[in-house]
Each structure stands twice: as C-alpha cells, then as structure tokens.
Amino acid sequence: MTLKDTNPGMIVRIDEVGESALKQRLMTMGLIPGTRVEILHSAPLGDPIALRLRSYNLALRRDDAATIQVTQIK
Amino acid sequence: MAAISVALTGNPNTGKSTIFNELTGARQKIGNWPGVTVDKKVGLIEYNGRKISVVDLPGTYSINARSQEEQVVSDYFSENKPDIVVDIVDASNIARNLFLTVQLLEHGIPLIINLNMMDEAERHGIKIDDSKLEKIFGMPVTNTVGRSNKSVKVLLDVFTNTRMSNYHPSQQLEEHINRIHQIQNSGLSKEKIDEEIITARYDFIDKVMAEAVTLSAASPSLSEKLDAIFTNGISALVIMLVAFYLLFQIAFEWVGQPLADMLGEFFEDTVAPAAMEAMAAAGVADWMQSLVGDGIIVGVGAVLSFVPLIFTLFFVLSFLDGTGYMARVAFVMDPIMRRVGLTGKGIMPLIMGYGCGVPAIMGARALDTNKDRMISILITPFLTCSAKVPIIALFAVMFFPDNAANIVFAMYIIGLATAILMAKVLGHTVFKGQESTFLLELPPYRMPDMKTVLLETWDKGKGYIIKAGTIIFAMTVLIWFLSNFNSDGMTEETDQSYLASIGGAAATLFAPQGFNTWEAGAAVVTGLAAKESVVSTIGVLYGADEDSVDTDDADGTADVLMKTGMATAFTPLAALAFMVFTQLYSPCVTALGTIKKETQSWKWMGFAFLYTCAVAWVASMLVYQIGSLLGFQ
C-alpha cells in the first residue's frame, strides 16, 4: 500500500520512495526506506496529511504520499 | 586584531534567528543576498575586547541549492571561510537537524554543533550525551536554551576561545565521508547518486542517534493536543476564521488604520498648513509653494500613512509565525489554494490584499517557490483593497441606489474571480513548468521571542520606507507636476493641465467602455497615486466643492455629486464599466514601488502595470458591450 492509503493512528514503515519531482526533497526531510512513520491526521478538507517521523511533524499532499510505498507495522 | 568572523547556520524553526538577535540586538544590518529576495543579516559585536562579526544564514534543511535559501548558504560556504561556523540544532528534533550538520561536515566545513532548545528536548524525553556527540564528530558541542543571556555568554566565550583548527573530523566521520566519495565516483546517474548520498547520510545519523541520544516515551506534548483542535475538523476552520478576523480588525480597524489616519491628518492639517504659512511668509515662489505643499508633503504623507499599517500587520504576522500557527494555516488552506495553482502558504498574503496590497506583496516573500511568489504578487492587485472601496461605494450609491449592496458585493466577486483566473493563466503561461510543491514542517507551538518579533517588524517597516518610499515619493511628485503644469508653465486650472490632456488622451481609449470623458480619464490617472484619489478627482473635476467629497461618506458625497454633471456623464452601464475598470486596473504607485522592491526588477513592475491595465480594459469593455447588447443603458 502507499502512504496515501493509510488512516490516522496507523504506524507504517517506508519501503520505497517512488520517482517524482519531489523525491529528493522527501528523502531530505527523512522519508527514506526503513523510516518509521506515524500518521497523525488529515487537514479538515481531507488533504494534506500530517505525519510524525524522526521526532518531528511533517505535512504533505496525498498525491505526493501516493508515491511512497509503505508497510503497516501497527 | 582582525574581527572574528562567525556564521550561524541551521534548519528553519531552530531558534537560530532568536540566538542571532540575542547576540547582536539592534546592532544588526539587514540587506539582501545578491540576486535573490533572501534577507542577509549581519551584526558586529564586541566581547572581551574582541570584535566579532556574525552573519545569520537563512534556515535550510540542506545545501542542495533547490531553493533560493539553499543557494545562498551553498554559495556562502563556497566563497567564504569564516573563522567559526555554528550549526544551530533543535535538540528536540535532532535526527532531522543533523542532516544539514553531516552535509556541511562532508564539505569539509568545521563547525560547532550548538544544541538549542535543550529544555524542550528534555520534556520530549530526548537525552543527548554531549561528550559522545563531540567524540563521534570530532567537533565541539555546546548547549543553549534559546533565549537567555546566559546562553549568549556561553556562545560568545566559545567564539573568542575556540580555534577551529584544533578540531579534526573523527575517524567515524572520515569513514562516512569516504563512503560519500565512493558513491560520488560510482558511475551511477546523477539522481541515483544524490539519492544514495541522502540514504547514506541518514544511515550515519541513525548510528549517531543510537550512540549519543536516548529517546524515552513521553506523554503527548502540548503541541499534539493543540493540533487536535487547531488543525482538525470544524474547529480548525472556525479558529482560523477567527484568527483572520482578528488580524484584519487589529490592522485595519483597531490599531493600524486609525494610527495611519491620525498620521495622515496630522500631515494634512498641521504640517502642510504650517509649511505653507512659513513659505508664504518667506515669500517663496508660487510654484515652489505648490511643489512643497501639494507635491512633496503629499508624497511624504502617502509614504508615511502606510507605515503604521505595515508595522501593525507585520507585528501580528511575525508573532503568529513565531507561534507556529502560520504553518497550520497553510496546512488547512492548501487544498483550496491548490485549485488556483498556489499552495497553502499563499493564503495569508492574499487575505492581506483585501486590506492593502502593499503588505500583501511584501508577504509573498514567505512563499517557497519563485512561481508562488510571482503569481501571488501579480494577482494581489485585482483584490478589493480598502482604498478601492470608496470608489465602488460612491458609484454604487449614485447609479444603483436600489441595488447598491449587491453591486458592491459583485465588485468583490469580480476582483476575486479575476485574481483566480489570472493565477491560472499565469501558471499555465509565464510560469509554466515551474513546480509548486507543498512539503511543510509543522513545528512545535512555541511562545515567540518578542525581540525577534519586534526586529522583524522593524526590518519590514524600514525596508518599505526606504526602498518603496523613494519610488512612491518620486511618482507622487510626478503626478503633482502633471496636474499643475501645462506647456505654458504652471496653471491653477486642473482642466488646463497636462493631467487633463493625458486624461483626454486616456479617455479616447475608453470609448468601448462608455466612459470616454476627460474627467474619467484624469480620475483614472490620479488613481495611480492612490485609489482613493479617483473619488476626490472626479468630484472636484465635476465641480463639487472639495470639502464635500468625503471618501468615508458615500451617501453624502453621492447626494452632492448627483447635483453635478457627473449624474448625466455616466449611464448606469458606463458607471458599472468604470467600477470594473478601477477595481482591476494598475496597482497604485505605492504597490508598484513595492513590486519593484520585492521582485528587484523594473521589468516585472512594468509587466504588473501593463497587464493589469489590459485585463481591466478588456473586462470593462466586455461589461459595457455585452450590457449594451442585452439592452441595458
């Protein structure tokens, strides 16, 4: 599944960051394979989503989240 | 002894600016890095008899030159070798912050790792072993808690006592750097190399974290509890609307505008008459009296009357930004802004545009990409700023007495719709292909440092006065010249002036809009100085007594003007076309001066002027022509 398909409260591990214009920026912000990510919540209008990883919170759009493959670990 | 050169670097939201402000106070100079709209902040201080010059580099997550800020930092380090580089690390967010640290060290830049916000880190259950960290990197590690004078003294001692040449990368760090070199020489594609390097950096950071940092489970922080209300569901929207409302009220009703009005009145009622009297008493030539009274004093007044507004707005915005709430606003508003091709961060400047375009244009600086900044700047002039309201109100009351409120509302909608449309058009033409992305850190909520808030406000206000002010002043004097001179020299009669000639020439352009009178043309020209002038010019030119034209009293002014030639000079349809034109055409000189300052380009200022006039001309023509076809008058 991708990060886009997750629900608030889930904890996932990143398997792969797919190709996109944003790929290197996503990786720079710490979204690399193996990283543990907690899904916090969506904005009121459903998009973007807020994540917690490496002890900080990051928001990104669902479309960009769809490029990231993850496995649910909790 | 030469001054010690110190550079502060670090991620955004690490308290770096606060530390810089604590170090340098008001003794800082703010300029621009060459070619970009990124603030360059430097300060000179003296400590224990040593001079120390400190530069505050923009906050960045890396130095990959993907943004203006990253370019600035990257260029700085390739061109300068400061004696001391301090990397300000937010201790509560150390894992991601170390990314920049490691990247800088890979580039052979020795640095002091300063762990800031240690108190906050402890609350989050993060414990950092300084000595282990020193050993892992081979670089000195210091501690600060953000804003206390003690922290500043610690840093000053370090600056004066540390010789970076005594520090060398540890073996562990050397091994990491070797690995990076291997990747660079691996023959893979450029993208693959960059990605492998990012991964290798985080691998190294994970090892550092395992050795020097212990994380223990902490109860949900205050930030998480606040976010459950501020960024979630209906409460998020309600709180945001209240925040916008308060911002507007403070700036345009409670504090900023009243102060601006007082300053304007003081200029008009006290300074101008006093100057005129003094000049009359001294027997100064008439043209000189007019230049000073109607040109220079009005020009200075125009520049100054925006100052309280700008200071108030930026004080509130800077405060909100310091709390971390602005990031939440961007988060909540992103899906709406995205439909227009912008990002969530763009909402604030646009909202400000409903009060005044000048701070709105200045606010676009906070946006991430060139595309977002430029589009935001270029669509702001279409919004209904407070100076356009008197025009709309007067014409609506005069020509549509039964539907005035609806017409006013329609004008707001036309302005907004044009802004949205042009954002799309510009995004698909002029700025085609430039990406607009949204990847935003949601920093913990914090109490803003007041010194930082005040310095930022002062900086914005000062920048406006100096940079935009000179252009605004020059243009105001130009308009004075046009309305008081003709080819024979000075004239008392405005209808004999260059302004009337230009108005007449401009009027021929407005035949398809139905308002091709020289009075309307002249009003459009003086509206460039300030939009409020449209109402006073048109009133005076149609023979109303100057004192009876009050921009704050549409009903009263309409009563007076109904008795003049203005009532028959416009048909209701032509009046509507005129309203649409003045709603959309060129921003006032103050806004144009600000566009020049923010884009650092006369070309973009010229473009903003011409394209808004073109859009206004077409839109008002459509209103008149289609209206005529449908049988309206």
XYZ file of C-alpha atoms in Angstrom:
707
model
C 0.000 0.000 0.000
C 1.028 3.612 -0.306
C 1.209 6.321 2.319
C -1.902 7.822 0.744
C -3.995 4.763 1.689
C -3.196 4.976 5.411
C -5.503 6.138 8.175
C -4.802 8.354 11.164
C -3.315 6.393 14.060
C -1.501 3.874 11.871
C 2.235 3.362 12.148
C 3.994 2.311 8.967
C 7.484 1.631 7.679
C 8.599 3.110 4.365
C 9.551 0.522 1.740
C 10.228 2.694 -1.251
C 10.016 6.307 -2.363
C 8.837 6.362 -5.969
C 10.104 8.617 -8.711
C 8.714 12.156 -8.696
C 9.897 15.729 -8.880
C 9.627 15.825 -5.117
C 11.544 12.601 -4.434
C 14.813 14.115 -3.268
C 13.098 16.688 -1.105
C 11.009 13.957 0.516
C 14.172 11.981 1.189
C 15.996 15.039 2.533
C 13.169 15.505 5.021
C 13.880 11.989 6.275
C 11.392 9.899 4.299
C 13.710 7.101 3.248
C 13.222 3.338 3.147
C 13.129 1.852 6.636
C 11.850 5.016 8.337
C 9.055 4.571 10.849
C 6.163 6.978 10.232
C 3.113 7.655 12.363
C 0.040 9.015 10.571
C -1.344 11.847 12.703
C -4.349 13.345 10.924
C -5.688 14.943 7.767
C -6.419 18.617 7.332
C -10.151 19.447 7.687
C -10.685 19.289 3.944
C -9.085 15.849 3.720
C -5.745 16.954 2.315
C -2.824 17.356 3.161
C -1.931 14.799 5.835
C 0.241 15.264 8.900
C 2.910 12.680 9.747
C 5.312 12.151 12.608
C 8.743 10.780 11.829
C 12.212 11.181 13.323
C 10.662 13.108 16.273
C 9.111 15.862 14.184
C 5.875 16.565 12.309
C 5.646 16.953 8.565
C 2.707 17.710 6.280
C 2.463 16.579 2.668
C -0.185 16.264 -0.006
C -1.973 12.978 -0.599
C -0.831 12.942 -4.225
C 2.766 13.073 -3.089
C 2.062 10.491 -0.380
C 0.843 8.155 -3.148
C 4.416 7.881 -4.436
C 5.604 6.331 -1.173
C 5.206 2.558 -0.646
C 4.717 1.529 2.983
C 4.005 -1.492 5.167
C 1.779 -1.191 8.195
C 3.530 -2.180 11.392
C 0.823 -1.116 13.840
C 43.399 42.028 15.836
C 41.026 41.329 12.988
C 37.396 40.687 13.789
C 36.407 37.076 14.340
C 34.000 36.042 11.598
C 31.142 33.828 12.698
C 28.414 32.266 10.545
C 25.213 30.877 12.041
C 23.597 28.101 10.065
C 20.849 25.583 10.769
C 17.386 24.328 9.892
C 14.303 26.556 9.943
C 12.448 26.646 13.296
C 15.534 26.015 15.413
C 15.593 29.362 17.209
C 18.585 30.428 15.133
C 17.235 33.928 14.472
C 16.478 34.335 18.161
C 20.067 33.496 19.024
C 21.305 35.904 16.360
C 19.051 38.650 17.701
C 20.199 37.967 21.271
C 23.808 38.190 20.124
C 23.572 41.312 18.029
C 20.420 43.095 19.236
C 19.692 46.251 17.282
C 23.278 46.377 16.004
C 22.361 44.266 13.012
C 22.239 45.280 9.388
C 19.757 43.709 7.060
C 20.337 43.630 3.343
C 19.769 41.235 0.511
C 21.914 38.413 -0.772
C 22.849 39.234 -4.348
C 20.164 38.423 -6.887
C 17.626 36.903 -4.516
C 14.961 38.145 -2.111
C 16.519 36.457 0.893
C 17.430 38.655 3.825
C 21.117 38.963 4.613
C 21.572 39.686 8.290
C 24.919 40.666 9.725
C 25.880 42.124 13.080
C 29.093 43.424 14.602
C 29.622 42.920 18.319
C 32.434 43.369 20.777
C 33.215 40.941 23.560
C 36.222 40.961 25.882
C 37.897 43.467 23.619
C 37.498 41.307 20.528
C 35.381 42.357 17.571
C 33.094 39.619 16.306
C 31.135 39.837 13.069
C 28.184 37.458 12.906
C 26.221 36.515 9.801
C 22.867 34.781 10.115
C 22.498 32.451 7.131
C 18.939 31.593 6.061
C 17.474 28.489 7.692
C 17.679 25.463 5.391
C 17.223 21.700 5.591
C 20.161 21.027 3.293
C 22.543 22.841 0.946
C 21.407 21.239 -2.289
C 20.553 24.580 -3.932
C 16.949 23.596 -4.578
C 15.651 26.880 -3.193
C 16.910 30.462 -3.024
C 17.829 29.969 0.623
C 19.792 26.796 -0.044
C 21.569 28.504 -2.917
C 22.566 31.364 -0.623
C 24.011 29.042 2.033
C 25.755 26.874 -0.530
C 27.283 29.918 -2.275
C 28.281 31.438 1.045
C 30.347 28.438 2.050
C 31.989 28.063 -1.342
C 33.044 31.722 -1.302
C 33.795 32.331 2.395
C 35.862 30.682 5.073
C 34.531 32.123 8.339
C 36.651 31.559 11.454
C 33.748 29.863 13.166
C 30.628 28.186 11.853
C 27.910 27.462 14.382
C 25.317 24.931 13.390
C 22.202 25.603 15.462
C 20.481 22.280 16.064
C 16.993 21.996 17.535
C 17.718 19.343 20.168
C 14.077 18.254 20.258
C 14.326 17.424 16.552
C 17.944 16.313 16.431
C 17.630 13.424 13.970
C 16.478 15.539 11.049
C 18.579 18.558 12.064
C 21.770 16.514 11.885
C 21.199 16.029 8.158
C 22.451 19.536 7.448
C 25.235 19.107 10.025
C 26.531 15.994 8.319
C 26.235 17.522 4.858
C 28.260 20.570 5.938
C 30.913 18.354 7.520
C 31.129 16.324 4.291
C 32.010 19.574 2.535
C 34.945 19.986 4.888
C 33.378 22.832 6.855
C 34.449 22.518 10.505
C 31.645 23.588 12.819
C 30.442 23.995 16.347
C 27.326 21.948 16.955
C 25.129 24.027 19.190
C 22.215 22.119 20.695
C 19.421 24.622 21.197
C 16.055 24.120 22.921
C 17.576 21.586 25.321
C 14.757 22.243 27.785
C 12.153 21.337 25.190
C 14.058 18.198 24.205
C 14.067 17.018 27.801
C 10.322 17.489 28.041
C 10.002 15.282 24.960
C 12.061 12.576 26.635
C 15.135 13.183 24.492
C 18.508 12.926 26.251
C 21.662 13.838 24.393
C 25.150 12.907 25.519
C 27.241 15.927 24.516
C 30.629 14.319 25.032
C 29.694 11.289 22.927
C 28.454 13.622 20.222
C 31.769 15.503 20.329
C 33.655 12.249 20.009
C 31.544 10.966 17.108
C 32.024 14.110 15.031
C 35.322 15.365 16.381
C 33.713 18.804 16.632
C 32.873 20.923 19.696
C 29.320 20.668 21.035
C 27.646 23.466 23.006
C 24.269 23.912 24.686
C 21.753 26.730 24.725
C 18.150 27.008 25.794
C 17.048 29.510 23.169
C 16.709 32.844 24.820
C 18.597 33.627 27.936
C 21.530 35.926 28.335
C 23.466 33.069 29.817
C 23.223 31.204 26.524
C 24.560 34.189 24.682
C 27.522 34.451 27.021
C 28.283 30.765 26.508
C 28.397 31.318 22.764
C 30.489 34.488 22.991
C 33.040 32.651 25.133
C 33.128 29.892 22.573
C 33.592 32.349 19.715
C 36.539 34.041 21.372
C 38.213 30.910 22.761
C 37.724 28.308 20.087
C 40.244 27.686 17.377
C 38.586 25.500 14.817
C 41.963 24.377 13.524
C 42.263 22.335 16.744
C 39.346 20.172 15.703
C 39.519 17.416 13.149
C 36.886 15.043 11.872
C 36.785 11.836 13.903
C 37.623 8.535 12.299
C 33.931 7.643 12.240
C 33.156 10.836 10.325
C 36.088 10.239 7.970
C 34.697 6.798 7.191
C 31.330 8.317 6.377
C 32.930 10.920 4.121
C 34.890 8.181 2.340
C 31.649 6.348 1.729
C 30.146 9.514 0.218
C 33.164 9.829 -2.088
C 32.739 6.224 -3.150
C 29.115 6.890 -4.055
C 30.093 10.018 -5.958
C 32.588 8.015 -8.006
C 30.303 5.034 -8.517
C 29.366 5.975 -12.064
C 25.647 5.872 -11.315
C 23.281 8.514 -12.716
C 23.266 11.903 -11.003
C 19.834 11.320 -9.416
C 20.804 7.894 -8.154
C 23.996 9.283 -6.642
C 22.108 12.052 -4.873
C 19.597 9.562 -3.503
C 22.278 7.140 -2.341
C 24.045 10.008 -0.578
C 20.865 11.051 1.232
C 20.349 7.479 2.358
C 23.974 7.155 3.485
C 23.636 10.376 5.500
C 20.613 9.105 7.370
C 22.385 5.775 7.922
C 25.193 7.656 9.592
C 22.732 9.781 11.584
C 20.947 6.629 12.777
C 24.294 5.411 14.151
C 24.921 8.754 15.841
C 21.452 8.651 17.366
C 21.974 5.111 18.642
C 25.253 6.068 20.329
C 24.589 9.544 21.707
C 20.840 10.006 22.069
C 18.312 8.202 24.223
C 14.641 8.549 23.454
C 12.131 7.690 26.136
C 8.398 7.658 25.614
C 6.893 10.977 26.608
C 3.235 11.765 27.123
C 1.570 13.613 24.225
C 3.039 17.082 24.067
C 1.089 20.302 24.278
C 1.652 20.753 20.537
C -0.112 17.500 19.737
C -3.037 18.413 21.964
C -3.295 21.841 20.329
C -3.080 20.372 16.860
C -6.025 18.127 17.649
C -8.056 21.358 17.878
C -6.209 23.740 15.548
C -5.759 21.501 12.525
C -8.560 19.000 12.853
C -12.152 19.125 11.693
C -14.567 22.009 12.059
C -12.740 23.589 15.000
C -9.722 24.193 12.764
C -11.801 26.167 10.278
C -13.615 28.161 12.943
C -10.393 29.062 14.764
C -8.759 30.082 11.508
C -11.634 32.364 10.538
C -11.466 33.971 13.968
C -7.708 34.432 13.554
C -8.175 36.084 10.141
C -10.930 38.267 11.525
C -8.789 39.409 14.455
C -5.800 40.061 12.208
C -7.944 42.230 9.971
C -9.569 44.080 12.832
C -6.260 44.814 14.525
C -4.639 46.033 11.312
C -7.468 47.885 9.624
C -9.872 48.832 12.420
C -8.355 48.855 15.868
C -4.708 49.819 15.590
C -3.046 50.144 12.187
C -5.538 52.158 10.168
C -6.531 54.562 12.989
C -2.862 55.353 13.532
C -2.411 55.786 9.801
C -5.391 58.142 9.675
C -4.043 60.169 12.580
C -0.690 60.484 10.879
C -2.353 61.454 7.597
C -4.499 64.085 9.305
C -1.542 65.454 11.182
C 0.251 65.883 7.894
C -2.701 67.437 6.149
C -3.970 69.669 8.955
C -0.783 70.635 10.769
C 2.374 70.084 8.760
C 1.072 71.222 5.380
C -0.551 74.493 6.562
C 2.464 75.304 8.739
C 4.798 74.744 5.821
C 2.587 76.813 3.526
C 2.431 79.666 6.013
C 6.158 79.615 6.526
C 6.771 79.659 2.796
C 4.221 82.401 2.199
C 5.825 84.472 4.954
C 9.236 83.935 3.427
C 7.967 84.977 0.032
C 8.774 81.687 -1.680
C 7.742 81.467 -5.337
C 4.232 80.152 -6.011
C 5.340 77.083 -7.898
C 7.696 76.193 -5.056
C 4.886 76.559 -2.529
C 2.728 74.282 -4.622
C 5.527 71.767 -5.124
C 6.150 71.535 -1.395
C 2.519 71.740 -0.316
C 0.772 69.630 -2.930
C 3.681 67.544 -4.150
C 6.333 66.802 -1.548
C 4.211 66.908 1.582
C 1.510 64.815 -0.051
C 4.181 62.397 -1.257
C 5.812 62.031 2.138
C 2.338 61.750 3.658
C 1.469 58.958 1.205
C 4.576 57.014 2.160
C 4.183 57.590 5.898
C 0.469 56.914 6.074
C 1.112 53.276 5.167
C 3.775 52.859 7.825
C 1.526 52.218 10.861
C -0.461 49.718 8.830
C 2.632 47.853 7.735
C 4.133 47.840 11.221
C 0.909 46.598 12.791
C 0.287 43.885 10.211
C 3.791 42.558 10.289
C 3.908 42.641 14.044
C 0.844 40.404 14.229
C 2.018 38.162 11.390
C 5.506 37.822 12.773
C 4.030 36.951 16.163
C 1.711 34.344 14.642
C 4.593 32.926 12.630
C 6.689 32.660 15.783
C 3.994 30.613 17.488
C 3.991 28.061 14.686
C 0.350 28.772 13.840
C 1.075 30.083 10.333
C 2.270 26.638 9.312
C -1.123 25.284 10.439
C -2.966 27.888 8.383
C -1.014 26.763 5.327
C -1.801 23.139 6.184
C -5.542 23.766 6.470
C -5.843 26.030 3.421
C -3.676 24.074 0.999
C -6.466 22.182 -0.833
C -8.272 25.434 -1.614
C -5.180 27.333 -2.712
C -4.052 24.387 -4.766
C -7.076 24.726 -7.047
C -5.684 28.087 -8.075
C -2.241 26.632 -8.653
C -0.808 28.046 -5.424
C -0.024 26.448 -2.082
C -1.445 26.789 1.399
C 1.224 29.244 2.439
C -0.120 31.702 -0.141
C -3.359 32.360 1.708
C -2.000 34.927 4.153
C -0.648 37.412 1.608
C -3.867 37.203 -0.388
C -6.067 37.789 2.644
C -3.970 40.846 3.454
C -4.635 42.051 -0.079
C -8.192 42.824 0.964
C -6.824 45.394 3.352
C -3.864 46.716 1.416
C -1.837 45.335 -1.449
C 1.467 46.638 -0.100
C 1.909 44.272 2.863
C 0.315 41.548 0.736
C 3.043 41.919 -1.877
C 5.714 42.037 0.825
C 4.197 38.946 2.458
C 4.647 36.892 -0.701
C 8.316 36.708 0.249
C 7.492 33.900 2.665
C 6.443 31.577 -0.152
C 8.694 28.722 -1.193
C 8.982 28.850 -4.939
C 9.552 31.631 -7.434
C 6.310 30.676 -9.149
C 4.259 31.002 -5.968
C 5.856 34.327 -5.101
C 5.413 35.867 -8.539
C 1.843 34.703 -9.077
C 0.875 35.871 -5.631
C 2.404 39.303 -6.276
C 0.797 39.599 -9.704
C -2.753 38.681 -8.683
C -2.858 40.757 -5.492
C -3.704 43.998 -7.393
C -7.059 42.555 -8.504
C -8.324 42.150 -4.952
C -10.534 44.812 -3.435
C -8.133 46.709 -1.200
C -9.588 49.177 1.274
C -8.744 52.145 -0.987
C -10.975 50.844 -3.770
C -13.999 50.634 -1.504
C -14.821 54.382 -1.671
C -14.951 54.222 -5.491
C -17.235 51.227 -5.507
C -19.403 52.590 -2.718
C -19.850 56.003 -4.347
C -20.709 54.707 -7.804
C -22.990 52.008 -6.428
C -24.941 54.520 -4.358
C -25.115 57.089 -7.175
C -26.058 54.907 -10.090
C -27.632 51.847 -8.481
C -29.434 53.265 -5.446
C -31.791 50.282 -5.262
C -29.092 47.633 -5.580
C -26.047 49.290 -4.052
C -25.131 46.433 -1.707
C -25.441 43.824 -4.438
C -23.283 45.847 -6.791
C -20.609 46.294 -4.137
C -20.659 42.570 -3.462
C -20.458 41.844 -7.197
C -17.323 44.006 -7.431
C -15.640 41.964 -4.704
C -16.534 38.808 -6.590
C -15.262 40.201 -9.904
C -11.937 41.092 -8.266
C -11.585 37.658 -6.693
C -12.650 35.830 -9.862
C -10.146 37.811 -11.940
C -7.384 37.035 -9.434
C -8.180 33.320 -9.587
C -8.444 33.329 -13.367
C -5.168 35.193 -13.807
C -3.401 32.895 -11.337
C -4.407 30.006 -13.581
C -3.464 31.841 -16.767
C -0.065 32.929 -15.420
C 0.576 29.454 -14.033
C -0.034 27.920 -17.450
C 1.839 30.523 -19.488
C 4.508 32.760 -17.986
C 5.396 30.378 -15.160
C 4.641 27.164 -16.967
C 6.581 24.132 -15.845
C 7.807 25.691 -12.620
C 6.699 23.459 -9.820
C 4.542 24.447 -6.908
C 5.000 21.984 -4.120
C 3.818 21.516 -0.605
C 6.054 19.861 1.921
C 5.829 21.609 5.212
C 7.257 21.087 8.658
C 4.696 21.591 11.420
C 6.983 22.967 14.131
C 6.013 22.671 17.791
C 3.917 25.545 19.136
C 6.181 27.975 20.920
C 5.911 31.319 22.620
C 7.509 33.735 20.153
C 10.559 35.672 21.232
C 9.387 39.290 21.397
C 12.784 40.700 20.497
C 12.734 38.683 17.291
C 9.158 39.725 16.515
C 9.968 43.395 17.031
C 13.159 43.266 14.998
C 11.384 41.534 12.110
C 8.611 44.131 12.196
C 11.108 46.969 12.277
C 13.016 45.431 9.393
C 9.906 45.168 7.188
C 8.784 48.688 8.019
C 12.219 50.154 7.407
C 12.589 48.307 4.114
C 9.262 49.704 2.993
C 10.095 53.287 3.941
C 13.492 53.314 2.280
C 13.088 51.166 -0.798
C 9.450 51.552 -1.764
C 9.247 55.042 -0.291
C 11.664 56.640 -2.714
C 9.756 55.375 -5.739
C 6.385 56.300 -4.266
C 7.659 59.756 -3.442
C 9.001 60.316 -6.959
C 5.772 59.191 -8.574
C 3.644 61.379 -6.316
C 5.702 64.423 -7.266
C 5.345 63.459 -10.933
C 1.574 63.370 -10.627
C 1.663 66.739 -8.851
C 3.628 68.118 -11.795
C 1.172 66.732 -14.315
C -1.848 68.181 -12.572
C -0.322 71.656 -12.048
C 1.543 72.317 -15.272
C 0.922 72.571 -18.971
C 3.106 73.553 -21.900
C 2.753 77.230 -20.897
C 4.062 76.638 -17.412
C 2.133 76.447 -14.195
C -1.635 76.549 -14.167
C -4.241 76.950 -11.464
C -6.877 75.168 -13.507
C -6.630 71.399 -13.431
C -8.652 71.187 -16.643
C -5.855 73.091 -18.421
C -3.067 70.858 -17.076
C -1.090 68.033 -18.570
C -3.320 65.813 -16.474
C -6.348 66.995 -18.429
C -4.518 66.393 -21.727
C -3.480 62.934 -20.573
C -6.982 62.359 -19.221
C -8.386 63.378 -22.579
C -5.992 61.082 -24.376
C -6.744 58.280 -21.937
C -10.451 58.905 -22.434
C -10.260 58.079 -26.129
C -9.103 54.640 -25.037
C -12.309 54.224 -23.079
C -14.795 54.654 -25.912
C -15.634 50.919 -25.917
C -16.312 51.213 -22.168
C -18.722 54.119 -22.476
C -16.887 56.470 -20.099
C -14.746 58.401 -22.564
C -14.822 61.759 -20.780
C -11.584 63.508 -19.904
C -12.739 63.764 -16.293
C -12.982 59.980 -16.038
C -9.619 59.652 -17.807
C -7.997 62.089 -15.374
C -9.543 60.286 -12.399
C -8.058 57.029 -13.639
C -4.631 58.693 -13.900
C -4.730 60.245 -10.412
C -6.000 56.906 -9.085
C -2.500 55.655 -9.775
C -1.225 57.817 -6.919
C -3.796 56.338 -4.567
C -7.074 54.682 -5.408
C -8.978 56.971 -3.061
C -7.996 59.858 -5.367
C -10.368 58.585 -8.040
C -13.323 59.754 -5.985
C -11.856 63.116 -4.988
C -10.588 63.873 -8.510
C -13.853 63.048 -10.181
C -15.757 65.041 -7.593
C -13.572 68.109 -7.970
C -13.490 67.914 -11.768
C -17.292 67.803 -11.904
C -17.338 70.984 -9.878
C -18.180 69.761 -6.402
C -16.673 71.721 -3.527
C -13.513 69.935 -2.399
C -14.707 69.649 1.200
C -17.982 67.996 0.264
C -16.244 64.989 -1.287
C -15.594 62.630 1.581
C -14.188 59.213 0.765
C -15.633 57.816 4.001
C -19.171 59.016 3.313
C -20.520 57.547 0.086
C -24.147 58.565 0.714
C -23.347 62.194 1.478
C -20.901 62.505 -1.398
C -23.387 60.905 -3.775
C -26.051 63.450 -2.750
C -23.666 66.284 -3.597
C -22.460 64.790 -6.856
C -25.968 63.952 -8.081
C -26.470 67.699 -8.491
C -23.402 67.981 -10.747
C -22.730 67.000 -14.336
C -21.469 63.637 -13.104
C -25.017 62.316 -12.768
C -25.520 62.531 -16.520
C -21.910 61.977 -17.636
C -22.208 58.267 -16.858
C -25.045 55.998 -17.837
C -25.527 53.276 -15.225
C -23.890 50.795 -17.589
C -20.904 53.098 -18.175
C -20.668 53.578 -14.408
C -20.581 49.826 -13.974
C -17.833 49.550 -16.592
C -15.920 52.328 -14.804
C -16.231 50.485 -11.490
C -14.935 47.265 -13.060
C -12.041 49.133 -14.637
C -10.967 50.917 -11.444
C -11.392 47.685 -9.495
C -8.937 45.836 -11.723
C -6.503 48.315 -13.280
C -2.928 49.054 -12.280
C -2.000 48.934 -8.600
C -1.284 52.332 -7.042
C 2.278 53.704 -7.098
C 2.830 52.500 -3.548
C 2.070 48.948 -4.607
C 4.076 49.341 -7.813
C 7.059 50.570 -5.792
C 6.681 47.551 -3.537
C 6.557 45.217 -6.538
C 9.788 46.754 -7.806
C 11.371 46.248 -4.402
C 10.199 42.662 -3.972
C 10.911 41.394 -7.487
C 14.064 43.502 -7.768
C 13.022 44.153 -11.329
C 11.698 47.154 -13.237
C 10.553 44.707 -15.856
C 8.166 42.911 -13.519
C 6.899 46.219 -12.202
C 6.193 47.305 -15.775
C 4.551 43.989 -16.517
C 2.324 44.294 -13.435
C 1.252 47.745 -14.582
C 0.560 46.858 -18.215
C -1.125 43.505 -17.786
C -3.474 44.680 -15.034
C -4.454 47.660 -17.228
C -5.024 45.314 -20.165
C -7.125 42.927 -18.085
C -9.134 45.837 -16.687
C -9.653 47.320 -20.140
C -10.931 44.041 -21.580
C -13.143 43.230 -18.603
C -14.754 46.666 -18.506
C -15.265 46.611 -22.279
C -16.999 43.243 -22.001
C -19.275 44.631 -19.293
C -20.252 47.630 -21.417
C -20.557 45.886 -24.759
C -22.406 42.827 -23.527
C -24.576 45.044 -21.349
C -25.422 47.188 -24.388
C -26.271 44.118 -26.455
C -28.603 42.938 -23.720
C -30.349 46.276 -23.899
C -29.074 47.877 -20.684
C -28.062 51.510 -20.555
